[in-house]
Amino acid sequence: MNCHKARPVSGLLGVFVVLFAASFAYGGDHFLTIGGGDTPANNQVSLEKNVLFFHRLLTETEGKDVPQDVLFSDGAGKTRDLQMLAPDDPPRINLLLARVFAGESELAFRFRPHDIPGVRGSSTRRGLEEWFNTTGAKLGEDDRLFIYFTGHGGAGNPAQNTTLSMWCERPLTVTDFTKLLDKISPKTQVVLIMVQCHSGGFANVIFKEGKPGPVLSPARRCGFFATTFDRNAAGCTPDTVEEDYKDYSTYFFAALGGKTRTGKRVEGCDLDGDGRVSLAEAHAHVLLHSDTIDIPVMTSDEFLRQFSKISGESLIAVEAPYNELLEHATPMQRIVLEGLSKELGLTTQGRATEALHLAEILEAQRKTAENETRKHNDERGNLARDIRSRLLRRWPELSNAWHPRVAELMQKEGPEIQHAIESDSAYPRWEIVRREADDFDEKAMVLERRWVKCKRFTRTLKTVALAANLEKVASPEVVERYRQILADESGTLGRASEGK
């Protein structure tokens, strides 16, 4: 009986969201893209390609004259600010010496200027402040602003006050970023899409001063974030092959635009069957289909964790029977839960406990693989040290790559140096240990990605339960604000041009 009494709440809420979303018209969509790392060595080519992918999506959904400003790395500086993998492999002698002297990680990188057309400025504090003081200040209540950040992020102090990397300067915290957002009219709808490490901390822009707590900002904001505030995110690679990209932007924008980075069609993203793919549905597509370490977050998730509860009399618990929780789930949540259940092999009615138990097993297996990786890397380091010691007895100048004789040695005696390494008594074992370390590292990553899907499942279950309980524990004002956030998350790209 309790289940049947609760069902109309979710149904009415869904109807309200549709009506609420349809009641708003926008004067125009505006887009601010912020990208790049903090230095050329931390500014991977994938960040450039994310900006270009987003630009193609906007051109197709909003038209070629869409108002879009891009702040990226050094702006129009034309310095070699972008890191990418070299198109060819390094010479064998260079690779061997790099491995012996522990410098392999930087060996295959090349640098070039970014190739993003029409960049407005650099991704610096000054660049951001200039934009918010000018363009941002002109936006009104009929406007909708999208801010897409594709770059790097860091942990916060306190923990949820995470950061955005700025070009060649100190990072920008959630609190700092919220101050910039506060320059915009609170009636302008702001939508954030942020894919950096620790990006979930920026979901707190819905709170006053960006600090999680009972006091909400009066501004109208929502957002979609690659992962939780306490985790690294996938992506940021110097690889130039976009088919290999597996990050939040890849899946999110493919769902919105109906095709991948490389033009392949993407089907089945309209999860509620209303003929459009909303931002929330694109986020759900990421939850279900991305095979990464990300645990994606929406602002509504964080809102519920602040204002709702899952323990107490007459409240739905995460440990409730799975079918009962499904009764309260939205169509998107139901598809995510059922899809992850199938992928993870979850079958019982105590599905939250089942997923938790599976996560514990996977975590134990991952730690075992990581321990093996460390053991192999320790042995690998010891063997490299022995090879290095014997190598330096014959060519002591190699201890310093900047020694003026190193270039001459490489040119005249390179084959002999290579032979000395490959014929060393420790070399065969060194090669075996190196490959085994890489294999264990890959195994740990596979296990973590499966563990992450358990976490996505249990987080979604918790969101369902918290949403079902909100009206029982929160004030009408809080419930209304939650509905507005849901409505904004249910928006689409191209909405202004459609006249909706």
Short mmCIF file of C-alpha atoms in Angstrom, two decimals:
data_model
loop_
_atom_site.label_atom_id
_atom_site.label_comp_id
_atom_site.label_asym_id
_atom_site.label_seq_id
_atom_site.Cartn_x
_atom_site.Cartn_y
_atom_site.Cartn_z
CA MET A 1 0.00 0.00 0.00
CA ASN A 2 2.77 2.44 0.82
CA CYS A 3 4.27 1.89 -2.61
CA HIS A 4 0.97 2.66 -4.34
CA LYS A 5 0.46 5.79 -2.26
CA ALA A 6 3.89 7.11 -3.22
CA ARG A 7 3.59 6.52 -6.96
CA PRO A 8 1.44 9.59 -7.74
CA VAL A 9 4.14 11.83 -6.23
CA SER A 10 6.67 10.80 -8.87
CA GLY A 11 4.05 10.98 -11.60
CA LEU A 12 2.93 14.47 -10.66
CA LEU A 13 6.53 15.58 -10.32
CA GLY A 14 7.27 14.35 -13.83
CA VAL A 15 4.26 16.20 -15.25
CA PHE A 16 5.30 19.33 -13.34
CA VAL A 17 8.81 19.15 -14.77
CA VAL A 18 7.49 18.99 -18.33
CA LEU A 19 5.07 21.86 -17.81
CA PHE A 20 7.62 23.90 -15.88
CA ALA A 21 10.24 23.46 -18.59
CA ALA A 22 7.79 24.35 -21.33
CA SER A 23 6.76 27.54 -19.53
CA PHE A 24 10.14 29.19 -20.10
CA ALA A 25 11.25 30.88 -23.29
CA TYR A 26 14.77 32.10 -23.82
CA GLY A 27 15.89 35.33 -25.38
CA GLY A 28 18.89 33.43 -26.64
CA ASP A 29 21.47 30.80 -25.87
CA HIS A 30 24.99 32.01 -25.16
CA PHE A 31 28.07 29.82 -24.83
CA LEU A 32 31.33 30.32 -22.99
CA THR A 33 33.94 27.61 -23.48
CA ILE A 34 36.97 27.57 -21.20
CA GLY A 35 39.78 25.15 -21.95
CA GLY A 36 43.40 24.19 -21.62
CA GLY A 37 45.78 23.23 -18.88
CA ASP A 38 48.06 25.39 -16.78
CA THR A 39 51.25 24.84 -18.83
CA PRO A 40 52.09 23.44 -22.29
CA ALA A 41 53.19 20.18 -20.64
CA ASN A 42 49.72 19.88 -19.11
CA ASN A 43 47.67 21.05 -22.09
CA GLN A 44 46.84 17.92 -24.04
CA VAL A 45 45.55 17.89 -27.60
CA SER A 46 42.32 16.19 -26.46
CA LEU A 47 41.32 19.48 -24.80
CA GLU A 48 41.59 21.29 -28.13
CA LYS A 49 39.59 18.54 -29.83
CA ASN A 50 36.90 18.78 -27.13
CA VAL A 51 36.46 22.47 -27.93
CA LEU A 52 36.21 21.75 -31.65
CA PHE A 53 33.75 18.89 -31.06
CA PHE A 54 31.54 21.18 -28.97
CA HIS A 55 31.74 23.87 -31.66
CA ARG A 56 30.54 21.42 -34.32
CA LEU A 57 27.67 20.37 -32.06
CA LEU A 58 26.62 23.99 -31.48
CA THR A 59 26.77 24.82 -35.18
CA GLU A 60 24.42 21.92 -35.90
CA THR A 61 21.98 22.54 -33.05
CA GLU A 62 22.06 26.34 -32.69
CA GLY A 63 23.11 27.53 -36.14
CA LYS A 64 26.37 28.86 -37.54
CA ASP A 65 25.85 32.30 -35.96
CA VAL A 66 25.57 30.96 -32.42
CA PRO A 67 27.13 33.41 -29.93
CA GLN A 68 30.11 31.50 -28.59
CA ASP A 69 33.21 32.80 -26.81
CA VAL A 70 36.26 30.62 -26.30
CA LEU A 71 39.00 31.20 -23.73
CA PHE A 72 41.77 28.67 -24.31
CA SER A 73 45.32 28.39 -22.92
CA ASP A 74 47.37 31.32 -24.27
CA GLY A 75 44.54 32.72 -26.40
CA ALA A 76 45.88 34.16 -29.64
CA GLY A 77 49.49 33.97 -28.45
CA LYS A 78 50.51 31.36 -31.05
CA THR A 79 53.06 29.80 -28.70
CA ARG A 80 53.62 26.05 -28.79
CA ASP A 81 51.10 25.56 -26.02
CA LEU A 82 49.62 22.17 -26.95
CA GLN A 83 50.99 18.71 -26.13
CA MET A 84 50.48 15.79 -28.50
CA LEU A 85 51.97 12.39 -29.26
CA ALA A 86 54.57 12.34 -32.02
CA PRO A 87 53.35 10.71 -35.23
CA ASP A 88 56.32 8.33 -35.21
CA ASP A 89 58.05 6.27 -32.54
CA PRO A 90 61.30 7.53 -31.00
CA PRO A 91 64.55 5.82 -32.05
CA ARG A 92 65.21 2.59 -30.18
CA ILE A 93 68.33 3.94 -28.48
CA ASN A 94 66.42 6.94 -27.14
CA LEU A 95 63.64 4.72 -25.84
CA LEU A 96 66.04 2.36 -24.07
CA LEU A 97 68.01 5.18 -22.44
CA ALA A 98 64.79 6.87 -21.36
CA ARG A 99 63.66 3.65 -19.68
CA VAL A 100 67.02 3.08 -18.02
CA PHE A 101 67.16 6.65 -16.73
CA ALA A 102 63.41 6.81 -15.84
CA GLY A 103 62.53 9.47 -18.40
CA GLU A 104 60.23 7.55 -20.71
CA SER A 105 57.02 9.44 -19.89
CA GLU A 106 58.02 12.63 -21.74
CA LEU A 107 59.81 11.01 -24.65
CA ALA A 108 57.01 10.76 -27.22
CA PHE A 109 55.50 14.23 -26.78
CA ARG A 110 55.58 17.04 -29.32
CA PHE A 111 54.25 20.58 -29.00
CA ARG A 112 52.48 22.93 -31.40
CA PRO A 113 50.23 26.01 -31.18
CA HIS A 114 46.56 25.22 -30.66
CA ASP A 115 44.37 25.46 -33.74
CA ILE A 116 41.06 26.78 -32.39
CA PRO A 117 39.59 29.50 -34.62
CA GLY A 118 38.17 32.71 -33.19
CA VAL A 119 39.59 32.39 -29.69
CA ARG A 120 38.56 35.41 -27.66
CA GLY A 121 41.33 35.23 -25.08
CA SER A 122 43.40 33.16 -22.71
CA SER A 123 42.02 30.89 -20.00
CA THR A 124 43.28 33.08 -17.18
CA ARG A 125 41.66 34.82 -14.24
CA ARG A 126 41.93 38.09 -16.11
CA GLY A 127 40.33 36.57 -19.21
CA LEU A 128 37.42 35.21 -17.18
CA GLU A 129 36.89 38.41 -15.23
CA GLU A 130 36.88 40.45 -18.44
CA TRP A 131 34.23 38.18 -19.95
CA PHE A 132 31.96 38.24 -16.90
CA ASN A 133 32.34 42.02 -16.51
CA THR A 134 31.35 42.66 -20.13
CA THR A 135 29.43 39.95 -22.00
CA GLY A 136 28.20 38.19 -18.88
CA ALA A 137 26.92 41.41 -17.33
CA LYS A 138 24.68 42.03 -20.35
CA LEU A 139 22.73 38.79 -20.05
CA GLY A 140 19.15 39.05 -18.84
CA GLU A 141 16.32 36.92 -17.55
CA ASP A 142 15.37 35.64 -21.01
CA ASP A 143 18.89 34.41 -21.72
CA ARG A 144 20.44 31.05 -21.10
CA LEU A 145 24.20 30.74 -20.62
CA PHE A 146 26.12 27.50 -21.12
CA ILE A 147 29.61 27.31 -19.65
CA TYR A 148 31.70 24.37 -20.82
CA PHE A 149 35.02 23.75 -19.07
CA THR A 150 37.42 21.23 -20.56
CA GLY A 151 40.71 21.31 -18.73
CA HIS A 152 42.25 20.17 -15.49
CA GLY A 153 41.01 20.36 -11.93
CA GLY A 154 42.34 19.69 -8.48
CA ALA A 155 41.30 18.65 -5.00
CA GLY A 156 39.95 21.29 -2.65
CA ASN A 157 40.61 22.62 0.82
CA PRO A 158 38.04 22.23 2.27
CA ALA A 159 37.40 19.10 0.28
CA GLN A 160 34.48 20.30 -1.85
CA ASN A 161 36.07 23.64 -2.73
CA THR A 162 37.78 22.05 -5.72
CA THR A 163 39.66 23.91 -8.44
CA LEU A 164 39.95 24.75 -12.14
CA SER A 165 43.41 25.06 -13.68
CA MET A 166 44.17 28.50 -15.11
CA TRP A 167 46.81 29.16 -17.76
CA CYS A 168 50.21 29.79 -16.13
CA GLU A 169 48.75 30.91 -12.79
CA ARG A 170 47.16 29.63 -9.61
CA PRO A 171 43.93 27.64 -9.96
CA LEU A 172 40.39 28.96 -9.49
CA THR A 173 38.32 27.49 -6.64
CA VAL A 174 34.58 26.84 -6.52
CA THR A 175 34.26 29.87 -4.25
CA ASP A 176 36.21 32.06 -6.71
CA PHE A 177 34.17 30.79 -9.65
CA THR A 178 30.90 31.41 -7.83
CA LYS A 179 31.90 35.05 -7.33
CA LEU A 180 32.22 35.35 -11.10
CA LEU A 181 28.81 33.72 -11.63
CA ASP A 182 27.33 36.18 -9.14
CA LYS A 183 28.14 38.98 -11.61
CA ILE A 184 25.41 37.59 -13.88
CA SER A 185 21.75 38.39 -13.32
CA PRO A 186 20.29 35.75 -10.98
CA LYS A 187 17.41 35.40 -13.45
CA THR A 188 19.70 34.26 -16.25
CA GLN A 189 19.68 30.50 -16.45
CA VAL A 190 23.23 29.13 -16.23
CA VAL A 191 24.06 25.59 -17.32
CA LEU A 192 27.51 24.19 -16.48
CA ILE A 193 29.18 21.30 -18.28
CA MET A 194 32.48 20.57 -16.54
CA VAL A 195 34.68 17.58 -17.26
CA GLN A 196 37.83 18.14 -15.19
CA CYS A 197 39.10 16.04 -12.30
CA HIS A 198 37.19 16.73 -9.06
CA SER A 199 34.56 18.59 -11.12
CA GLY A 200 31.69 17.54 -8.84
CA GLY A 201 32.71 20.22 -6.34
CA PHE A 202 31.36 22.80 -8.79
CA ALA A 203 27.83 21.44 -8.37
CA ASN A 204 27.87 23.55 -5.22
CA VAL A 205 27.41 26.76 -7.23
CA ILE A 206 23.72 26.32 -6.41
CA PHE A 207 24.55 27.26 -2.81
CA LYS A 208 25.39 30.71 -1.49
CA GLU A 209 29.08 31.48 -2.08
CA GLY A 210 29.50 27.98 -3.53
CA LYS A 211 29.54 26.45 -0.05
CA PRO A 212 27.35 23.37 0.50
CA GLY A 213 24.77 24.06 3.17
CA PRO A 214 21.19 25.03 3.80
CA VAL A 215 21.45 28.47 2.16
CA LEU A 216 20.82 28.41 -1.58
CA SER A 217 22.01 30.98 -4.08
CA PRO A 218 19.13 33.03 -5.52
CA ALA A 219 20.60 32.45 -8.98
CA ARG A 220 19.14 29.95 -11.43
CA ARG A 221 21.86 27.37 -12.04
CA CYS A 222 22.25 23.72 -12.91
CA GLY A 223 25.12 21.62 -14.15
CA PHE A 224 26.58 18.33 -15.30
CA PHE A 225 29.95 17.15 -14.02
CA ALA A 226 32.23 14.32 -15.09
CA THR A 227 32.84 12.96 -11.61
CA THR A 228 32.51 13.51 -7.87
CA PHE A 229 34.48 16.14 -5.98
CA ASP A 230 36.91 13.57 -4.57
CA ARG A 231 37.90 11.70 -7.76
CA ASN A 232 39.99 12.14 -10.87
CA ALA A 233 38.23 12.13 -14.22
CA ALA A 234 38.91 10.29 -17.48
CA GLY A 235 40.30 12.05 -20.54
CA CYS A 236 43.07 14.63 -21.10
CA THR A 237 45.28 12.65 -23.46
CA PRO A 238 48.00 13.66 -25.92
CA ASP A 239 46.66 10.98 -28.29
CA THR A 240 45.45 12.56 -31.55
CA VAL A 241 43.12 9.69 -32.53
CA GLU A 242 39.63 10.77 -31.47
CA GLU A 243 38.18 7.29 -31.93
CA ASP A 244 40.18 6.32 -28.83
CA TYR A 245 38.68 9.07 -26.64
CA LYS A 246 36.53 7.84 -23.77
CA ASP A 247 35.61 10.71 -21.50
CA TYR A 248 32.52 12.57 -20.33
CA SER A 249 32.52 15.04 -23.25
CA THR A 250 32.69 12.21 -25.78
CA TYR A 251 29.55 10.47 -24.53
CA PHE A 252 27.60 13.56 -23.43
CA PHE A 253 27.94 15.49 -26.68
CA ALA A 254 27.42 12.38 -28.80
CA ALA A 255 24.09 11.81 -27.07
CA LEU A 256 23.01 15.43 -27.57
CA GLY A 257 24.03 15.57 -31.22
CA GLY A 258 23.13 12.03 -32.20
CA LYS A 259 26.57 11.20 -33.53
CA THR A 260 30.07 10.52 -32.26
CA ARG A 261 33.20 12.62 -32.70
CA THR A 262 33.90 10.71 -35.90
CA GLY A 263 30.39 11.04 -37.31
CA LYS A 264 28.89 7.67 -36.41
CA ARG A 265 25.21 7.75 -35.48
CA VAL A 266 24.23 7.29 -31.84
CA GLU A 267 20.76 5.82 -31.24
CA GLY A 268 18.55 5.33 -28.21
CA CYS A 269 19.40 8.51 -26.29
CA ASP A 270 15.80 9.75 -26.09
CA LEU A 271 15.17 7.73 -22.95
CA ASP A 272 11.68 9.02 -22.15
CA GLY A 273 10.46 8.86 -25.75
CA ASP A 274 9.37 12.50 -26.04
CA GLY A 275 11.15 13.08 -29.34
CA ARG A 276 14.12 15.07 -27.99
CA VAL A 277 17.33 14.37 -26.11
CA SER A 278 17.58 16.52 -23.01
CA LEU A 279 20.72 17.43 -21.13
CA ALA A 280 19.65 15.07 -18.34
CA GLU A 281 19.19 12.25 -20.85
CA ALA A 282 22.67 12.87 -22.24
CA HIS A 283 23.98 12.63 -18.68
CA ALA A 284 22.10 9.37 -18.20
CA HIS A 285 23.66 8.09 -21.43
CA VAL A 286 27.09 8.73 -19.88
CA LEU A 287 26.12 6.94 -16.67
CA LEU A 288 25.02 3.88 -18.58
CA HIS A 289 27.45 3.65 -21.47
CA SER A 290 30.79 5.28 -20.63
CA ASP A 291 33.46 2.75 -19.76
CA THR A 292 35.64 5.07 -17.67
CA ILE A 293 36.62 5.84 -14.08
CA ASP A 294 34.06 8.68 -13.93
CA ILE A 295 31.18 8.82 -11.46
CA PRO A 296 29.08 11.59 -13.10
CA VAL A 297 27.11 14.10 -11.02
CA MET A 298 24.22 16.52 -11.63
CA THR A 299 23.28 19.50 -9.51
CA SER A 300 19.98 17.86 -8.59
CA ASP A 301 21.96 14.96 -7.08
CA GLU A 302 23.82 17.30 -4.75
CA PHE A 303 20.66 19.26 -3.97
CA LEU A 304 18.95 16.10 -2.75
CA ARG A 305 21.93 15.09 -0.65
CA GLN A 306 21.69 18.41 1.15
CA PHE A 307 17.93 18.66 1.69
CA SER A 308 16.50 15.13 1.72
CA LYS A 309 16.94 12.00 3.86
CA ILE A 310 16.87 8.23 3.46
CA SER A 311 16.47 7.20 7.10
CA GLY A 312 13.44 7.80 9.27
CA GLU A 313 9.88 6.70 9.76
CA SER A 314 7.87 6.32 6.52
CA LEU A 315 10.90 7.21 4.38
CA ILE A 316 12.12 5.11 1.47
CA ALA A 317 15.55 3.61 2.16
CA VAL A 318 18.21 2.69 -0.37
CA GLU A 319 17.96 -0.86 1.01
CA ALA A 320 14.24 -1.03 0.14
CA PRO A 321 13.18 -3.76 -2.28
CA TYR A 322 14.48 -2.96 -5.74
CA ASN A 323 11.05 -3.08 -7.40
CA GLU A 324 9.77 -0.57 -4.86
CA LEU A 325 12.58 1.83 -5.66
CA LEU A 326 11.91 1.42 -9.37
CA GLU A 327 8.35 2.62 -8.77
CA HIS A 328 9.79 5.99 -7.75
CA ALA A 329 12.40 6.25 -10.51
CA THR A 330 12.04 8.50 -13.54
CA PRO A 331 12.17 6.81 -16.97
CA MET A 332 15.82 7.85 -17.28
CA GLN A 333 16.74 6.50 -13.88
CA ARG A 334 14.88 3.27 -14.54
CA ILE A 335 16.81 2.68 -17.77
CA VAL A 336 20.13 3.44 -16.05
CA LEU A 337 19.36 1.14 -13.13
CA GLU A 338 18.13 -1.72 -15.30
CA GLY A 339 21.03 -1.35 -17.73
CA LEU A 340 23.67 -1.32 -14.99
CA SER A 341 21.93 -4.22 -13.23
CA LYS A 342 22.22 -6.29 -16.39
CA GLU A 343 25.84 -5.34 -16.98
CA LEU A 344 26.86 -6.05 -13.39
CA GLY A 345 24.77 -9.21 -13.06
CA LEU A 346 22.62 -7.81 -10.23
CA THR A 347 19.40 -9.80 -9.83
CA THR A 348 18.09 -9.70 -6.25
CA GLN A 349 15.53 -7.43 -4.62
CA GLY A 350 18.24 -6.34 -2.20
CA ARG A 351 20.10 -4.79 -5.05
CA ALA A 352 21.80 -2.01 -3.12
CA THR A 353 23.43 -4.54 -0.79
CA GLU A 354 24.25 -6.80 -3.72
CA ALA A 355 25.99 -3.94 -5.56
CA LEU A 356 27.86 -2.93 -2.42
CA HIS A 357 29.11 -6.49 -1.93
CA LEU A 358 30.24 -6.69 -5.57
CA ALA A 359 32.05 -3.35 -5.19
CA GLU A 360 33.91 -4.68 -2.15
CA ILE A 361 35.06 -7.77 -4.07
CA LEU A 362 36.19 -5.67 -7.03
CA GLU A 363 38.01 -3.24 -4.75
CA ALA A 364 39.89 -6.09 -3.07
CA GLN A 365 40.86 -7.50 -6.46
CA ARG A 366 41.96 -4.07 -7.67
CA LYS A 367 44.18 -3.55 -4.62
CA THR A 368 45.79 -6.93 -5.23
CA ALA A 369 46.52 -5.95 -8.84
CA GLU A 370 47.89 -2.57 -7.72
CA ASN A 371 50.15 -4.27 -5.17
CA GLU A 372 51.48 -6.53 -7.92
CA THR A 373 52.06 -3.47 -10.11
CA ARG A 374 54.05 -1.80 -7.34
CA LYS A 375 56.09 -4.94 -6.68
CA HIS A 376 56.94 -5.30 -10.35
CA ASN A 377 57.75 -1.61 -10.67
CA ASP A 378 60.05 -1.82 -7.65
CA GLU A 379 61.88 -4.76 -9.21
CA ARG A 380 61.90 -2.96 -12.54
CA GLY A 381 63.52 0.06 -10.90
CA ASN A 382 66.17 -2.06 -9.20
CA LEU A 383 67.04 -3.81 -12.45
CA ALA A 384 67.22 -0.48 -14.29
CA ARG A 385 69.53 0.83 -11.59
CA ASP A 386 71.86 -2.13 -12.11
CA ILE A 387 71.88 -1.67 -15.89
CA ARG A 388 72.42 2.06 -15.45
CA SER A 389 75.35 1.48 -13.10
CA ARG A 390 77.14 -0.77 -15.57
CA LEU A 391 76.35 1.60 -18.45
CA LEU A 392 77.84 4.61 -16.64
CA ARG A 393 81.11 2.82 -15.99
CA ARG A 394 81.74 2.97 -19.73
CA TRP A 395 79.91 6.21 -20.61
CA PRO A 396 79.82 8.32 -17.41
CA GLU A 397 78.61 11.41 -19.31
CA LEU A 398 75.17 9.76 -19.75
CA SER A 399 74.40 10.53 -16.11
CA ASN A 400 73.54 14.07 -17.22
CA ALA A 401 71.49 14.42 -20.40
CA TRP A 402 72.74 18.02 -20.71
CA HIS A 403 76.40 17.08 -20.73
CA PRO A 404 77.94 18.55 -23.92
CA ARG A 405 79.35 15.14 -24.93
CA VAL A 406 76.03 13.25 -24.82
CA ALA A 407 74.95 14.35 -28.30
CA GLU A 408 78.31 13.30 -29.69
CA LEU A 409 78.14 9.94 -27.93
CA MET A 410 74.64 9.29 -29.27
CA GLN A 411 75.77 10.05 -32.79
CA LYS A 412 79.08 8.16 -32.80
CA GLU A 413 78.51 5.35 -30.30
CA GLY A 414 74.71 4.99 -30.26
CA PRO A 415 74.71 1.39 -31.63
CA GLU A 416 77.29 0.33 -29.02
CA ILE A 417 75.26 1.93 -26.20
CA GLN A 418 72.12 0.16 -27.42
CA HIS A 419 73.95 -3.17 -27.63
CA ALA A 420 75.34 -2.70 -24.12
CA ILE A 421 71.82 -2.28 -22.73
CA GLU A 422 70.23 -5.13 -24.68
CA SER A 423 73.07 -7.56 -23.89
CA ASP A 424 73.18 -6.71 -20.18
CA SER A 425 72.56 -9.71 -17.91
CA ALA A 426 69.59 -7.94 -16.25
CA TYR A 427 67.93 -6.94 -19.52
CA PRO A 428 65.78 -10.07 -20.20
CA ARG A 429 64.25 -10.02 -16.72
CA TRP A 430 63.84 -6.24 -16.90
CA GLU A 431 61.77 -6.53 -20.08
CA ILE A 432 59.59 -9.30 -18.60
CA VAL A 433 58.95 -7.34 -15.40
CA ARG A 434 58.15 -4.17 -17.36
CA ARG A 435 55.50 -5.95 -19.46
CA GLU A 436 54.03 -7.73 -16.42
CA ALA A 437 53.79 -4.42 -14.54
CA ASP A 438 51.88 -2.92 -17.47
CA ASP A 439 49.56 -5.95 -17.54
CA PHE A 440 48.78 -5.69 -13.82
CA ASP A 441 48.22 -1.95 -14.19
CA GLU A 442 45.71 -2.56 -16.98
CA LYS A 443 43.98 -5.24 -14.90
CA ALA A 444 43.63 -2.79 -12.01
CA MET A 445 42.11 -0.22 -14.37
CA VAL A 446 39.57 -2.73 -15.73
CA LEU A 447 38.56 -3.64 -12.19
CA GLU A 448 38.23 0.02 -11.20
CA ARG A 449 35.97 0.75 -14.18
CA ARG A 450 33.68 -2.10 -13.11
CA TRP A 451 33.80 -0.88 -9.48
CA VAL A 452 32.80 2.56 -10.73
CA LYS A 453 29.69 1.14 -12.36
CA CYS A 454 28.69 -0.32 -9.00
CA LYS A 455 29.08 3.16 -7.53
CA ARG A 456 27.03 4.71 -10.33
CA PHE A 457 24.31 2.17 -9.61
CA THR A 458 24.19 2.77 -5.86
CA ARG A 459 24.38 6.57 -6.28
CA THR A 460 21.43 6.44 -8.67
CA LEU A 461 19.46 4.29 -6.22
CA LYS A 462 20.20 6.81 -3.48
CA THR A 463 19.08 9.70 -5.69
CA VAL A 464 15.80 7.87 -6.38
CA ALA A 465 15.17 7.33 -2.67
CA LEU A 466 16.11 10.91 -1.74
CA ALA A 467 13.80 12.31 -4.43
CA ALA A 468 10.92 10.14 -3.22
CA ASN A 469 11.41 11.43 0.33
CA LEU A 470 11.98 15.11 -0.38
CA GLU A 471 8.39 16.27 0.00
CA LYS A 472 8.18 14.49 3.35
CA VAL A 473 11.19 16.23 4.90
CA ALA A 474 11.66 19.57 3.12
CA SER A 475 9.74 22.85 2.99
CA PRO A 476 7.51 23.69 0.00
CA GLU A 477 10.07 26.31 -1.05
CA VAL A 478 12.84 23.73 -1.17
CA VAL A 479 10.65 21.30 -3.12
CA GLU A 480 9.79 24.03 -5.62
CA ARG A 481 13.46 24.89 -6.10
CA TYR A 482 14.25 21.23 -6.70
CA ARG A 483 11.57 21.09 -9.38
CA GLN A 484 13.06 24.13 -11.08
CA ILE A 485 16.50 22.52 -11.14
CA LEU A 486 15.00 19.35 -12.62
CA ALA A 487 13.25 21.42 -15.26
CA ASP A 488 16.45 23.22 -16.19
CA GLU A 489 18.36 19.94 -16.36
CA SER A 490 15.65 18.72 -18.74
CA GLY A 491 16.41 21.49 -21.23
CA THR A 492 17.90 20.83 -24.65
CA LEU A 493 20.37 22.42 -26.99
CA GLY A 494 18.82 24.38 -29.84
CA ARG A 495 15.84 25.30 -27.71
CA ALA A 496 15.98 29.02 -28.40
CA SER A 497 16.04 28.53 -32.17
CA GLU A 498 13.09 26.14 -31.92
CA GLY A 499 11.04 28.85 -30.25
CA LYS A 500 10.14 26.73 -27.27
#
